[in-house]
Structures are given as C-alpha cells and as structure tokens.
Short mmCIF file of N, CA and C in Angstrom, two decimals:
data_model
loop_
_atom_site.label_atom_id
_atom_site.label_comp_id
_atom_site.label_asym_id
_atom_site.label_seq_id
_atom_site.Cartn_x
_atom_site.Cartn_y
_atom_site.Cartn_z
N MET A 1381 110.00 161.38 120.49
CA MET A 1381 108.69 162.45 121.57
C MET A 1381 108.06 161.20 121.61
N GLU A 1382 107.22 161.51 123.03
CA GLU A 1382 106.66 160.60 123.99
C GLU A 1382 104.93 161.01 123.44
N ALA A 1383 104.20 160.32 123.57
CA ALA A 1383 102.49 160.36 123.27
C ALA A 1383 102.04 159.33 124.82
N LEU A 1384 100.82 160.40 125.36
CA LEU A 1384 100.45 159.52 126.51
C LEU A 1384 98.98 159.49 125.42
N ILE A 1385 98.14 158.22 125.60
CA ILE A 1385 96.65 158.28 125.38
C ILE A 1385 96.13 158.66 127.11
N THR A 1386 95.55 159.44 126.46
CA THR A 1386 94.48 160.35 128.05
C THR A 1386 93.46 159.29 128.28
N TYR A 1387 92.71 158.68 126.35
CA TYR A 1387 91.80 158.25 126.26
C TYR A 1387 91.51 157.63 125.53
N HIS A 1388 90.32 156.30 125.34
CA HIS A 1388 89.92 155.74 124.65
C HIS A 1388 89.27 154.86 124.69
N ASP A 1389 88.30 155.02 123.41
CA ASP A 1389 86.72 154.12 123.45
C ASP A 1389 86.26 153.39 122.19
N ARG A 1390 85.99 152.22 122.43
CA ARG A 1390 85.21 152.18 121.19
C ARG A 1390 83.71 151.56 121.75
N ASP A 1391 83.36 151.84 120.05
CA ASP A 1391 81.56 151.95 120.00
C ASP A 1391 81.34 150.52 119.43
N ASP A 1392 80.21 150.15 119.38
CA ASP A 1392 79.69 148.42 118.66
C ASP A 1392 80.12 148.54 117.61
N ALA A 1393 80.12 149.88 116.27
CA ALA A 1393 80.43 150.10 115.42
C ALA A 1393 81.63 149.44 114.37
N GLY A 1394 82.29 149.60 115.70
CA GLY A 1394 84.28 149.63 115.83
C GLY A 1394 84.86 150.85 115.76
N ARG A 1395 84.10 151.95 115.79
CA ARG A 1395 85.48 153.18 115.84
C ARG A 1395 85.61 153.63 117.49
N HIS A 1396 86.94 153.83 117.22
CA HIS A 1396 87.53 154.15 118.33
C HIS A 1396 87.73 155.62 118.46
N TYR A 1397 87.63 156.23 119.27
CA TYR A 1397 87.82 157.52 119.60
C TYR A 1397 88.66 157.59 121.10
N MET A 1398 89.64 158.52 120.67
CA MET A 1398 90.82 159.07 121.38
C MET A 1398 91.33 159.92 121.47
N CYS A 1399 92.03 160.56 122.86
CA CYS A 1399 92.88 161.77 123.10
C CYS A 1399 93.85 161.31 123.50
N ALA A 1400 94.85 162.31 123.01
CA ALA A 1400 96.92 161.88 122.91
C ALA A 1400 97.42 163.34 123.56
N LEU A 1401 98.54 163.22 124.62
CA LEU A 1401 98.52 164.68 124.55
C LEU A 1401 100.04 163.88 124.60
N VAL A 1402 100.90 165.30 123.63
CA VAL A 1402 102.24 165.33 123.14
C VAL A 1402 102.81 166.95 123.89
N ASP A 1403 103.79 166.64 124.23
CA ASP A 1403 104.27 167.87 124.78
C ASP A 1403 103.29 168.55 125.16
N GLY A 1404 101.80 169.34 126.17
CA GLY A 1404 101.03 169.59 126.60
C GLY A 1404 100.15 170.36 125.34
N GLN A 1405 100.68 168.86 124.12
CA GLN A 1405 99.01 169.23 123.27
C GLN A 1405 97.91 168.37 123.37
N GLU A 1406 97.02 169.07 123.58
CA GLU A 1406 95.42 167.42 123.63
C GLU A 1406 95.39 167.32 121.78
N THR A 1407 95.14 166.26 121.39
CA THR A 1407 94.82 165.88 119.80
C THR A 1407 93.64 165.04 120.38
N ARG A 1408 92.15 165.04 119.83
CA ARG A 1408 91.12 164.51 119.83
C ARG A 1408 91.11 163.30 118.68
N LEU A 1409 91.30 162.14 118.34
CA LEU A 1409 91.17 161.53 117.38
C LEU A 1409 89.94 160.26 117.28
N THR A 1410 89.39 159.39 116.06
CA THR A 1410 88.37 159.62 115.57
C THR A 1410 88.71 158.03 114.83
N PHE A 1411 89.36 157.34 114.77
CA PHE A 1411 89.33 156.31 113.63
C PHE A 1411 87.87 155.34 113.12
N TYR A 1412 87.65 154.85 112.01
CA TYR A 1412 86.30 154.61 111.78
C TYR A 1412 87.02 153.19 110.82
N PRO A 1413 86.05 152.44 111.03
CA PRO A 1413 86.23 151.02 110.54
C PRO A 1413 87.04 151.36 108.89
N ASP A 1414 86.34 152.18 107.98
CA ASP A 1414 86.72 152.26 106.56
C ASP A 1414 87.62 152.60 106.43
N GLY A 1415 88.60 153.15 108.00
CA GLY A 1415 89.78 153.73 107.17
C GLY A 1415 90.21 155.01 107.72
N SER A 1416 88.91 155.91 107.94
CA SER A 1416 89.27 157.28 107.50
C SER A 1416 89.60 157.50 109.05
N VAL A 1417 89.88 159.01 109.06
CA VAL A 1417 89.86 159.70 110.60
C VAL A 1417 90.06 160.67 110.88
N ASN A 1418 89.34 161.71 111.88
CA ASN A 1418 89.12 162.54 112.33
C ASN A 1418 89.89 163.28 113.44
N VAL A 1419 90.75 164.28 113.42
CA VAL A 1419 91.68 165.00 113.47
C VAL A 1419 91.17 166.11 114.36
N CYS A 1420 91.22 166.37 115.73
CA CYS A 1420 90.71 167.63 116.17
C CYS A 1420 92.09 167.93 116.91
N VAL A 1421 93.19 168.84 116.57
CA VAL A 1421 94.03 169.23 117.62
C VAL A 1421 93.28 170.66 118.54
N LEU A 1422 93.42 170.79 119.82
CA LEU A 1422 92.51 171.44 120.75
C LEU A 1422 93.60 172.72 121.18
N ASN A 1423 93.49 173.27 120.24
CA ASN A 1423 94.38 175.18 120.46
C ASN A 1423 93.27 176.28 121.65
N ALA A 1424 94.06 177.06 121.84
CA ALA A 1424 93.25 177.39 122.23
C ALA A 1424 92.19 178.49 122.43
N SER A 1425 92.07 178.12 120.78
CA SER A 1425 90.49 178.97 120.22
C SER A 1425 89.60 177.63 120.33
N ALA A 1426 89.82 176.74 120.11
CA ALA A 1426 89.00 175.16 120.27
C ALA A 1426 88.51 175.73 121.90
N ARG A 1427 89.15 175.62 122.48
CA ARG A 1427 89.31 175.70 124.10
C ARG A 1427 88.03 176.33 124.06
N VAL A 1428 88.29 177.66 123.79
CA VAL A 1428 87.65 178.53 124.35
C VAL A 1428 86.58 178.34 123.80
N TRP A 1429 86.05 178.30 122.07
CA TRP A 1429 84.71 178.87 121.39
C TRP A 1429 83.96 177.03 121.78
N ARG A 1430 84.77 175.82 122.44
CA ARG A 1430 84.32 174.75 122.20
C ARG A 1430 83.82 173.91 120.99
N MET A 1431 83.76 174.84 119.67
CA MET A 1431 83.78 173.93 118.78
C MET A 1431 84.78 173.32 117.90
N ALA A 1432 85.42 172.78 118.33
CA ALA A 1432 86.23 172.05 118.06
C ALA A 1432 85.85 170.46 116.81
N ALA A 1433 85.53 170.34 115.67
CA ALA A 1433 84.47 169.60 114.86
C ALA A 1433 86.54 168.99 114.36
N GLY A 1434 87.43 169.38 114.36
CA GLY A 1434 88.80 168.82 113.26
C GLY A 1434 88.46 168.66 112.14
N ARG A 1435 89.28 167.89 111.40
CA ARG A 1435 89.41 167.95 109.63
C ARG A 1435 89.39 166.35 109.86
N HIS A 1436 88.73 165.78 108.31
CA HIS A 1436 88.71 164.53 107.82
C HIS A 1436 89.30 164.08 106.81
N PHE A 1437 89.89 162.59 107.26
CA PHE A 1437 90.63 162.59 106.35
C PHE A 1437 90.43 160.93 105.71
N ALA A 1438 90.75 160.50 104.54
CA ALA A 1438 90.05 159.67 103.92
C ALA A 1438 91.06 158.41 104.29
N THR A 1439 92.45 158.43 104.73
CA THR A 1439 93.28 157.54 105.36
C THR A 1439 94.32 158.24 106.50
N VAL A 1440 95.21 157.41 107.04
CA VAL A 1440 95.62 157.62 108.65
C VAL A 1440 97.16 158.48 107.68
N ARG A 1441 97.18 158.05 106.30
CA ARG A 1441 98.70 158.93 105.49
C ARG A 1441 98.45 160.05 105.17
N GLU A 1442 97.21 160.22 104.30
CA GLU A 1442 96.69 161.79 104.40
C GLU A 1442 96.16 162.79 105.81
N ALA A 1443 96.27 162.25 106.49
CA ALA A 1443 96.59 162.74 107.83
C ALA A 1443 98.05 163.06 108.32
N MET A 1444 98.51 162.21 108.37
CA MET A 1444 99.60 162.76 108.44
C MET A 1444 100.52 163.83 107.80
N ALA A 1445 99.97 163.71 106.45
CA ALA A 1445 100.74 164.47 105.65
C ALA A 1445 100.43 166.51 105.65
N ALA A 1446 99.08 166.32 106.29
CA ALA A 1446 98.71 167.53 106.32
C ALA A 1446 99.01 167.94 107.61
N TYR A 1447 99.36 167.56 108.18
CA TYR A 1447 100.10 168.35 109.06
C TYR A 1447 101.74 168.06 109.56
N LYS A 1448 102.08 169.57 109.61
CA LYS A 1448 103.29 169.92 109.82
C LYS A 1448 103.89 169.53 111.37
N THR A 1449 103.68 169.37 112.11
CA THR A 1449 103.90 169.75 113.31
C THR A 1449 104.41 168.39 114.13
N GLU A 1450 105.89 168.06 114.36
CA GLU A 1450 105.69 166.28 114.77
C GLU A 1450 105.29 166.55 116.05
N ARG A 1451 104.42 167.28 117.13
CA ARG A 1451 103.41 166.95 118.03
C ARG A 1451 102.24 166.39 117.36
N THR A 1452 101.82 166.34 116.53
CA THR A 1452 100.14 166.24 115.87
C THR A 1452 100.81 164.53 115.12
N ARG A 1453 101.48 164.99 114.80
CA ARG A 1453 102.15 163.58 113.45
C ARG A 1453 102.40 162.82 115.06
N THR A 1454 102.80 162.93 115.90
CA THR A 1454 103.25 161.69 116.80
C THR A 1454 102.01 161.21 117.45
N ALA A 1455 100.95 162.57 117.23
CA ALA A 1455 99.87 161.81 118.40
C ALA A 1455 99.32 161.11 117.10
N ILE A 1456 99.05 160.99 116.08
CA ILE A 1456 98.39 160.48 115.39
C ILE A 1456 99.03 158.74 115.24
N ALA A 1457 100.08 158.98 114.80
CA ALA A 1457 101.00 157.62 114.36
C ALA A 1457 100.53 156.59 116.25
N CYS A 1458 100.87 157.33 117.43
CA CYS A 1458 100.60 156.67 118.19
C CYS A 1458 98.77 156.10 118.47
N ALA A 1459 98.06 157.28 118.31
CA ALA A 1459 97.27 156.49 118.47
C ALA A 1459 96.58 155.61 117.44
N GLU A 1460 96.73 155.36 116.42
CA GLU A 1460 96.47 154.65 114.69
C GLU A 1460 97.52 153.10 115.54
N ALA A 1461 98.11 153.19 116.12
CA ALA A 1461 98.67 152.21 116.55
C ALA A 1461 98.28 151.15 117.74
N VAL A 1462 98.05 152.33 118.70
CA VAL A 1462 97.35 151.85 119.99
C VAL A 1462 95.75 150.77 119.22
N ALA A 1463 94.59 151.72 118.52
CA ALA A 1463 93.47 151.72 117.93
C ALA A 1463 93.56 150.16 117.33
N HIS A 1464 95.07 149.82 116.20
CA HIS A 1464 95.11 148.92 115.81
C HIS A 1464 95.43 147.99 116.87
N ASP A 1465 96.43 147.40 117.87
CA ASP A 1465 96.39 146.50 118.29
C ASP A 1465 95.23 146.72 119.32
N THR A 1466 94.25 147.55 120.00
CA THR A 1466 93.23 146.82 120.59
C THR A 1466 92.41 146.38 119.54
N ASN A 1467 92.20 146.18 118.34
CA ASN A 1467 91.14 145.84 117.47
C ASN A 1467 91.73 144.20 117.25
N ARG A 1468 93.00 143.84 117.44
CA ARG A 1468 93.70 142.56 117.20
C ARG A 1468 93.31 141.82 118.74
N ILE A 1469 93.95 142.39 119.69
CA ILE A 1469 93.08 142.16 121.32
C ILE A 1469 91.62 141.83 121.47
N THR A 1470 90.61 142.57 120.75
CA THR A 1470 89.48 142.21 121.66
C THR A 1470 88.46 141.87 120.36
N ALA A 1471 88.99 141.85 118.72
CA ALA A 1471 88.52 140.66 118.05
C ALA A 1471 88.08 139.58 118.44
#
C-alpha cells in the first residue's frame, strides 16, 4: 500500500503532527517525544461531528497492534518513519 503524508508540522516541544492518506482514508497522528502516539482515523462520523479525538497509545507498537486494517497500520508506519527521519535531519 502507498501512503501520502499530506501534512507535517513539528513544534518546539518536539511533537510531530501529521496527516496520512492511504487508499482514501485520512489518519491524523501525533508523535510525542516520550514515544507515545495519538491516532485518529477520520471516518464519516468524525467528519460530521468534528469531534475527532482519536486514541492514545504508549508506543507505536501498541498502536500498530490495536488496528486491524492495513490502511491504518500503513499510515502509522509511514508517519512514524517520516517523523524519525525528520528528527535526524533537523536535530
């Protein structure tokens, strides 16, 4: 599967904010310096109610294990790799 990172920002505290698009599914991800991650899959309900808080995980591995769909797992893996590379480049 292919993933497209449509948005990336990094704040002064080292948090990475990203949006990934995989097969038409948009996923918002936040990576924290302590290794935790927030994942929000923007489904129809989240778009209508605009209350997309997502789920918080202590590690990327926990986030990957929590989702069964390949689209979401691909989005998490791709975004995590980009965040890791950006840390190396900008540090």
